[in-house]
């Protein structure tokens, strides 16, 4: 695990937290439902639950991800109904997605497909890659995304990090943090 100092700004810490969430979810394998995490200040968590002091170190991990109940139904609708209390500094969502090559995405965007037909097109495309996306956001507007592309016999697993991998998802997560 990467050590970060509690004095580092949350925006610097967020990519580390996003990677930790991805690694936690990855330990459970593939084919998991979307998982939502509250991100709370470790020092606040220890103050509220002193029995966690032996397990958590606010100096090495200033933010602690806390797994939430499973999200049911449409992801957009589920996120639209979430409002975090002030004690939550941020949140992260891990979900499995299908990644298509650019030429397939162009074909998909120019087609006249409804949502179900578009999902079927992506699921059946021969060059698709399964992936796990973790998007993490903080109240200050900081965002971080980690994408793990599932490996195959022919293609090794890859991890890509960039804050703009999922702008619609990070916007939806930021909206859950607004008062």
PDB file of C-alpha atoms in Angstrom:
ATOM      1  CA  UNK A   1       0.000   0.000   0.000  1.00  0.00           C
ATOM      2  CA  UNK A   2       1.232   3.481  -0.854  1.00  0.00           C
ATOM      3  CA  UNK A   3       1.901   5.695   2.153  1.00  0.00           C
ATOM      4  CA  UNK A   4       0.489   9.179   2.009  1.00  0.00           C
ATOM      5  CA  UNK A   5       0.659  11.859   4.640  1.00  0.00           C
ATOM      6  CA  UNK A   6      -2.439  13.281   6.318  1.00  0.00           C
ATOM      7  CA  UNK A   7      -1.063  16.716   5.469  1.00  0.00           C
ATOM      8  CA  UNK A   8      -1.392  16.020   1.717  1.00  0.00           C
ATOM      9  CA  UNK A   9      -4.356  17.647   0.039  1.00  0.00           C
ATOM     10  CA  UNK A  10      -7.364  15.406  -0.587  1.00  0.00           C
ATOM     11  CA  UNK A  11      -6.895  15.757  -4.360  1.00  0.00           C
ATOM     12  CA  UNK A  12      -3.438  14.178  -4.038  1.00  0.00           C
ATOM     13  CA  UNK A  13      -4.765  11.358  -1.859  1.00  0.00           C
ATOM     14  CA  UNK A  14      -7.795  10.548  -4.044  1.00  0.00           C
ATOM     15  CA  UNK A  15      -5.972   8.524  -6.763  1.00  0.00           C
ATOM     16  CA  UNK A  16      -4.476   6.335  -4.029  1.00  0.00           C
ATOM     17  CA  UNK A  17      -7.924   5.779  -2.513  1.00  0.00           C
ATOM     18  CA  UNK A  18      -9.386   4.943  -5.952  1.00  0.00           C
ATOM     19  CA  UNK A  19      -6.658   2.318  -6.464  1.00  0.00           C
ATOM     20  CA  UNK A  20      -7.320   0.881  -2.994  1.00  0.00           C
ATOM     21  CA  UNK A  21     -11.037   0.572  -3.767  1.00  0.00           C
ATOM     22  CA  UNK A  22     -10.262  -1.150  -7.079  1.00  0.00           C
ATOM     23  CA  UNK A  23      -7.872  -3.585  -5.372  1.00  0.00           C
ATOM     24  CA  UNK A  24     -10.454  -4.327  -2.663  1.00  0.00           C
ATOM     25  CA  UNK A  25     -13.152  -5.053  -5.249  1.00  0.00           C
ATOM     26  CA  UNK A  26     -10.699  -7.026  -7.420  1.00  0.00           C
ATOM     27  CA  UNK A  27     -10.043  -9.368  -4.494  1.00  0.00           C
ATOM     28  CA  UNK A  28     -13.637 -10.557  -4.921  1.00  0.00           C
ATOM     29  CA  UNK A  29     -13.094 -11.462  -8.576  1.00  0.00           C
ATOM     30  CA  UNK A  30     -15.098 -10.503 -11.614  1.00  0.00           C
ATOM     31  CA  UNK A  31     -18.833 -10.426 -12.320  1.00  0.00           C
ATOM     32  CA  UNK A  32     -19.792  -8.331  -9.306  1.00  0.00           C
ATOM     33  CA  UNK A  33     -22.614  -5.794  -9.099  1.00  0.00           C
ATOM     34  CA  UNK A  34     -21.778  -2.081  -8.783  1.00  0.00           C
ATOM     35  CA  UNK A  35     -20.383  -1.235  -5.357  1.00  0.00           C
ATOM     36  CA  UNK A  36     -20.617   2.176  -3.700  1.00  0.00           C
ATOM     37  CA  UNK A  37     -18.227   3.451  -1.031  1.00  0.00           C
ATOM     38  CA  UNK A  38     -18.407   6.441   1.292  1.00  0.00           C
ATOM     39  CA  UNK A  39     -15.037   8.139   1.763  1.00  0.00           C
ATOM     40  CA  UNK A  40     -14.571   9.475   5.275  1.00  0.00           C
ATOM     41  CA  UNK A  41     -11.672  11.103   7.067  1.00  0.00           C
ATOM     42  CA  UNK A  42      -9.855   8.341   8.933  1.00  0.00           C
ATOM     43  CA  UNK A  43      -9.231  10.614  11.916  1.00  0.00           C
ATOM     44  CA  UNK A  44     -12.988  11.317  12.173  1.00  0.00           C
ATOM     45  CA  UNK A  45     -13.777   7.611  11.911  1.00  0.00           C
ATOM     46  CA  UNK A  46     -11.341   6.791  14.736  1.00  0.00           C
ATOM     47  CA  UNK A  47     -12.803   9.601  16.856  1.00  0.00           C
ATOM     48  CA  UNK A  48     -16.287   8.093  16.405  1.00  0.00           C
ATOM     49  CA  UNK A  49     -15.134   4.472  16.756  1.00  0.00           C
ATOM     50  CA  UNK A  50     -11.949   4.348  18.879  1.00  0.00           C
ATOM     51  CA  UNK A  51     -11.873   0.548  18.669  1.00  0.00           C
ATOM     52  CA  UNK A  52     -10.701   0.957  15.051  1.00  0.00           C
ATOM     53  CA  UNK A  53      -7.475   2.723  16.104  1.00  0.00           C
ATOM     54  CA  UNK A  54      -5.456  -0.518  15.876  1.00  0.00           C
ATOM     55  CA  UNK A  55      -6.689  -1.153  12.302  1.00  0.00           C
ATOM     56  CA  UNK A  56      -6.503   2.343  10.821  1.00  0.00           C
ATOM     57  CA  UNK A  57      -3.703   4.867  10.544  1.00  0.00           C
ATOM     58  CA  UNK A  58      -4.746   8.420   9.610  1.00  0.00           C
ATOM     59  CA  UNK A  59      -1.142   9.251   8.676  1.00  0.00           C
ATOM     60  CA  UNK A  60      -0.819   6.512   6.046  1.00  0.00           C
ATOM     61  CA  UNK A  61      -4.474   6.523   4.937  1.00  0.00           C
ATOM     62  CA  UNK A  62      -6.161   9.888   5.601  1.00  0.00           C
ATOM     63  CA  UNK A  63      -9.369   8.733   3.854  1.00  0.00           C
ATOM     64  CA  UNK A  64     -11.089   5.421   4.546  1.00  0.00           C
ATOM     65  CA  UNK A  65     -13.508   3.864   2.048  1.00  0.00           C
ATOM     66  CA  UNK A  66     -16.592   2.325   3.675  1.00  0.00           C
ATOM     67  CA  UNK A  67     -18.615  -0.132   1.573  1.00  0.00           C
ATOM     68  CA  UNK A  68     -22.323   0.673   1.326  1.00  0.00           C
ATOM     69  CA  UNK A  69     -25.356  -1.510   0.680  1.00  0.00           C
ATOM     70  CA  UNK A  70     -25.695  -2.874  -2.841  1.00  0.00           C
ATOM     71  CA  UNK A  71     -27.227  -0.550  -5.421  1.00  0.00           C
ATOM     72  CA  UNK A  72     -30.505  -1.831  -6.823  1.00  0.00           C
ATOM     73  CA  UNK A  73     -32.052  -1.144 -10.213  1.00  0.00           C
ATOM     74  CA  UNK A  74     -30.882   1.489 -12.673  1.00  0.00           C
ATOM     75  CA  UNK A  75     -27.532   2.956 -11.609  1.00  0.00           C
ATOM     76  CA  UNK A  76     -28.453   6.505 -12.659  1.00  0.00           C
ATOM     77  CA  UNK A  77     -31.701   6.394 -10.703  1.00  0.00           C
ATOM     78  CA  UNK A  78     -29.942   4.909  -7.662  1.00  0.00           C
ATOM     79  CA  UNK A  79     -27.277   7.645  -7.660  1.00  0.00           C
ATOM     80  CA  UNK A  80     -29.885  10.365  -8.171  1.00  0.00           C
ATOM     81  CA  UNK A  81     -31.527   9.279  -4.910  1.00  0.00           C
ATOM     82  CA  UNK A  82     -28.379   9.434  -2.772  1.00  0.00           C
ATOM     83  CA  UNK A  83     -27.522  12.318  -0.451  1.00  0.00           C
ATOM     84  CA  UNK A  84     -24.477  11.965   1.770  1.00  0.00           C
ATOM     85  CA  UNK A  85     -24.281  13.447   5.268  1.00  0.00           C
ATOM     86  CA  UNK A  86     -21.648  16.163   5.915  1.00  0.00           C
ATOM     87  CA  UNK A  87     -19.309  13.626   7.579  1.00  0.00           C
ATOM     88  CA  UNK A  88     -18.765  11.963   4.182  1.00  0.00           C
ATOM     89  CA  UNK A  89     -15.818  13.630   2.424  1.00  0.00           C
ATOM     90  CA  UNK A  90     -16.374  11.852  -0.879  1.00  0.00           C
ATOM     91  CA  UNK A  91     -17.554   8.675  -2.512  1.00  0.00           C
ATOM     92  CA  UNK A  92     -16.413   6.036  -4.968  1.00  0.00           C
ATOM     93  CA  UNK A  93     -18.216   3.625  -7.246  1.00  0.00           C
ATOM     94  CA  UNK A  94     -16.819   0.416  -8.695  1.00  0.00           C
ATOM     95  CA  UNK A  95     -18.650  -1.123 -11.637  1.00  0.00           C
ATOM     96  CA  UNK A  96     -17.933  -3.532 -14.433  1.00  0.00           C
ATOM     97  CA  UNK A  97     -18.275  -2.185 -17.948  1.00  0.00           C
ATOM     98  CA  UNK A  98     -17.610  -3.201 -21.546  1.00  0.00           C
ATOM     99  CA  UNK A  99     -14.954  -1.227 -23.433  1.00  0.00           C
ATOM    100  CA  UNK A 100     -15.170  -1.093 -27.210  1.00  0.00           C
ATOM    101  CA  UNK A 101     -12.501  -0.073 -29.722  1.00  0.00           C
ATOM    102  CA  UNK A 102     -12.956   3.444 -31.189  1.00  0.00           C
ATOM    103  CA  UNK A 103     -14.323   2.179 -34.511  1.00  0.00           C
ATOM    104  CA  UNK A 104     -17.071   0.229 -32.716  1.00  0.00           C
ATOM    105  CA  UNK A 105     -17.962   3.220 -30.565  1.00  0.00           C
ATOM    106  CA  UNK A 106     -18.263   5.335 -33.727  1.00  0.00           C
ATOM    107  CA  UNK A 107     -20.546   2.714 -35.277  1.00  0.00           C
ATOM    108  CA  UNK A 108     -22.598   2.576 -32.077  1.00  0.00           C
ATOM    109  CA  UNK A 109     -22.984   6.356 -31.782  1.00  0.00           C
ATOM    110  CA  UNK A 110     -24.117   6.690 -35.423  1.00  0.00           C
ATOM    111  CA  UNK A 111     -26.624   3.855 -35.188  1.00  0.00           C
ATOM    112  CA  UNK A 112     -30.286   4.132 -34.345  1.00  0.00           C
ATOM    113  CA  UNK A 113     -30.124   1.758 -31.382  1.00  0.00           C
ATOM    114  CA  UNK A 114     -32.179   2.004 -28.221  1.00  0.00           C
ATOM    115  CA  UNK A 115     -30.438   1.364 -24.876  1.00  0.00           C
ATOM    116  CA  UNK A 116     -31.120  -2.386 -24.874  1.00  0.00           C
ATOM    117  CA  UNK A 117     -29.941  -2.826 -28.474  1.00  0.00           C
ATOM    118  CA  UNK A 118     -26.796  -0.786 -27.711  1.00  0.00           C
ATOM    119  CA  UNK A 119     -26.031  -3.014 -24.698  1.00  0.00           C
ATOM    120  CA  UNK A 120     -26.508  -6.119 -26.832  1.00  0.00           C
ATOM    121  CA  UNK A 121     -24.266  -4.653 -29.567  1.00  0.00           C
ATOM    122  CA  UNK A 122     -21.506  -3.989 -27.006  1.00  0.00           C
ATOM    123  CA  UNK A 123     -21.851  -7.385 -25.315  1.00  0.00           C
ATOM    124  CA  UNK A 124     -21.653  -9.238 -28.627  1.00  0.00           C
ATOM    125  CA  UNK A 125     -18.897  -7.192 -30.280  1.00  0.00           C
ATOM    126  CA  UNK A 126     -15.882  -9.439 -31.024  1.00  0.00           C
ATOM    127  CA  UNK A 127     -13.318  -6.781 -29.987  1.00  0.00           C
ATOM    128  CA  UNK A 128     -14.995  -5.865 -26.677  1.00  0.00           C
ATOM    129  CA  UNK A 129     -13.034  -5.931 -23.435  1.00  0.00           C
ATOM    130  CA  UNK A 130     -14.501  -6.349 -20.015  1.00  0.00           C
ATOM    131  CA  UNK A 131     -13.271  -3.852 -17.462  1.00  0.00           C
ATOM    132  CA  UNK A 132     -13.776  -2.647 -13.915  1.00  0.00           C
ATOM    133  CA  UNK A 133     -14.090   1.105 -13.514  1.00  0.00           C
ATOM    134  CA  UNK A 134     -13.655   2.900 -10.216  1.00  0.00           C
ATOM    135  CA  UNK A 135     -14.656   6.544 -10.124  1.00  0.00           C
ATOM    136  CA  UNK A 136     -13.942   8.492  -6.929  1.00  0.00           C
ATOM    137  CA  UNK A 137     -14.869  12.079  -6.087  1.00  0.00           C
ATOM    138  CA  UNK A 138     -14.504  14.532  -3.212  1.00  0.00           C
ATOM    139  CA  UNK A 139     -16.688  17.427  -2.084  1.00  0.00           C
ATOM    140  CA  UNK A 140     -14.045  19.879  -3.327  1.00  0.00           C
ATOM    141  CA  UNK A 141     -14.668  18.657  -6.896  1.00  0.00           C
ATOM    142  CA  UNK A 142     -11.574  16.436  -7.154  1.00  0.00           C
ATOM    143  CA  UNK A 143     -12.038  13.324  -9.281  1.00  0.00           C
ATOM    144  CA  UNK A 144     -10.023  10.190  -9.946  1.00  0.00           C
ATOM    145  CA  UNK A 145     -10.724   7.153 -12.120  1.00  0.00           C
ATOM    146  CA  UNK A 146      -9.058   3.759 -12.373  1.00  0.00           C
ATOM    147  CA  UNK A 147      -9.907   1.282 -15.134  1.00  0.00           C
ATOM    148  CA  UNK A 148      -8.754  -2.345 -14.980  1.00  0.00           C
ATOM    149  CA  UNK A 149      -9.132  -4.063 -18.349  1.00  0.00           C
ATOM    150  CA  UNK A 150      -9.680  -7.773 -17.827  1.00  0.00           C
ATOM    151  CA  UNK A 151      -6.916  -9.889 -19.274  1.00  0.00           C
ATOM    152  CA  UNK A 152      -7.305 -12.854 -21.583  1.00  0.00           C
ATOM    153  CA  UNK A 153      -4.992 -15.549 -22.840  1.00  0.00           C
ATOM    154  CA  UNK A 154      -4.073 -13.278 -25.785  1.00  0.00           C
ATOM    155  CA  UNK A 155      -4.150  -9.887 -24.059  1.00  0.00           C
ATOM    156  CA  UNK A 156      -2.655  -9.106 -20.630  1.00  0.00           C
ATOM    157  CA  UNK A 157      -4.574  -7.247 -17.956  1.00  0.00           C
ATOM    158  CA  UNK A 158      -4.065  -3.468 -18.047  1.00  0.00           C
ATOM    159  CA  UNK A 159      -4.679  -0.683 -15.543  1.00  0.00           C
ATOM    160  CA  UNK A 160      -5.347   2.858 -16.772  1.00  0.00           C
ATOM    161  CA  UNK A 161      -5.677   5.903 -14.535  1.00  0.00           C
ATOM    162  CA  UNK A 162      -7.032   9.259 -15.645  1.00  0.00           C
ATOM    163  CA  UNK A 163      -9.501  11.656 -14.011  1.00  0.00           C
ATOM    164  CA  UNK A 164     -11.539  12.037 -17.220  1.00  0.00           C
ATOM    165  CA  UNK A 165     -12.207   8.358 -17.962  1.00  0.00           C
ATOM    166  CA  UNK A 166     -15.854   8.645 -16.904  1.00  0.00           C
ATOM    167  CA  UNK A 167     -16.998  12.293 -16.788  1.00  0.00           C
ATOM    168  CA  UNK A 168     -20.725  11.471 -16.694  1.00  0.00           C
ATOM    169  CA  UNK A 169     -20.208   9.086 -13.785  1.00  0.00           C
ATOM    170  CA  UNK A 170     -18.000  11.479 -11.821  1.00  0.00           C
ATOM    171  CA  UNK A 171     -20.586  14.242 -12.385  1.00  0.00           C
ATOM    172  CA  UNK A 172     -23.318  11.940 -11.052  1.00  0.00           C
ATOM    173  CA  UNK A 173     -21.193  11.059  -8.011  1.00  0.00           C
ATOM    174  CA  UNK A 174     -20.398  14.735  -7.344  1.00  0.00           C
ATOM    175  CA  UNK A 175     -24.128  15.474  -7.439  1.00  0.00           C
ATOM    176  CA  UNK A 176     -24.628  13.039  -4.515  1.00  0.00           C
ATOM    177  CA  UNK A 177     -22.313  15.218  -2.404  1.00  0.00           C
ATOM    178  CA  UNK A 178     -24.030  18.544  -3.028  1.00  0.00           C
ATOM    179  CA  UNK A 179     -26.223  19.934  -0.254  1.00  0.00           C
TER     180      UNK A 179
END
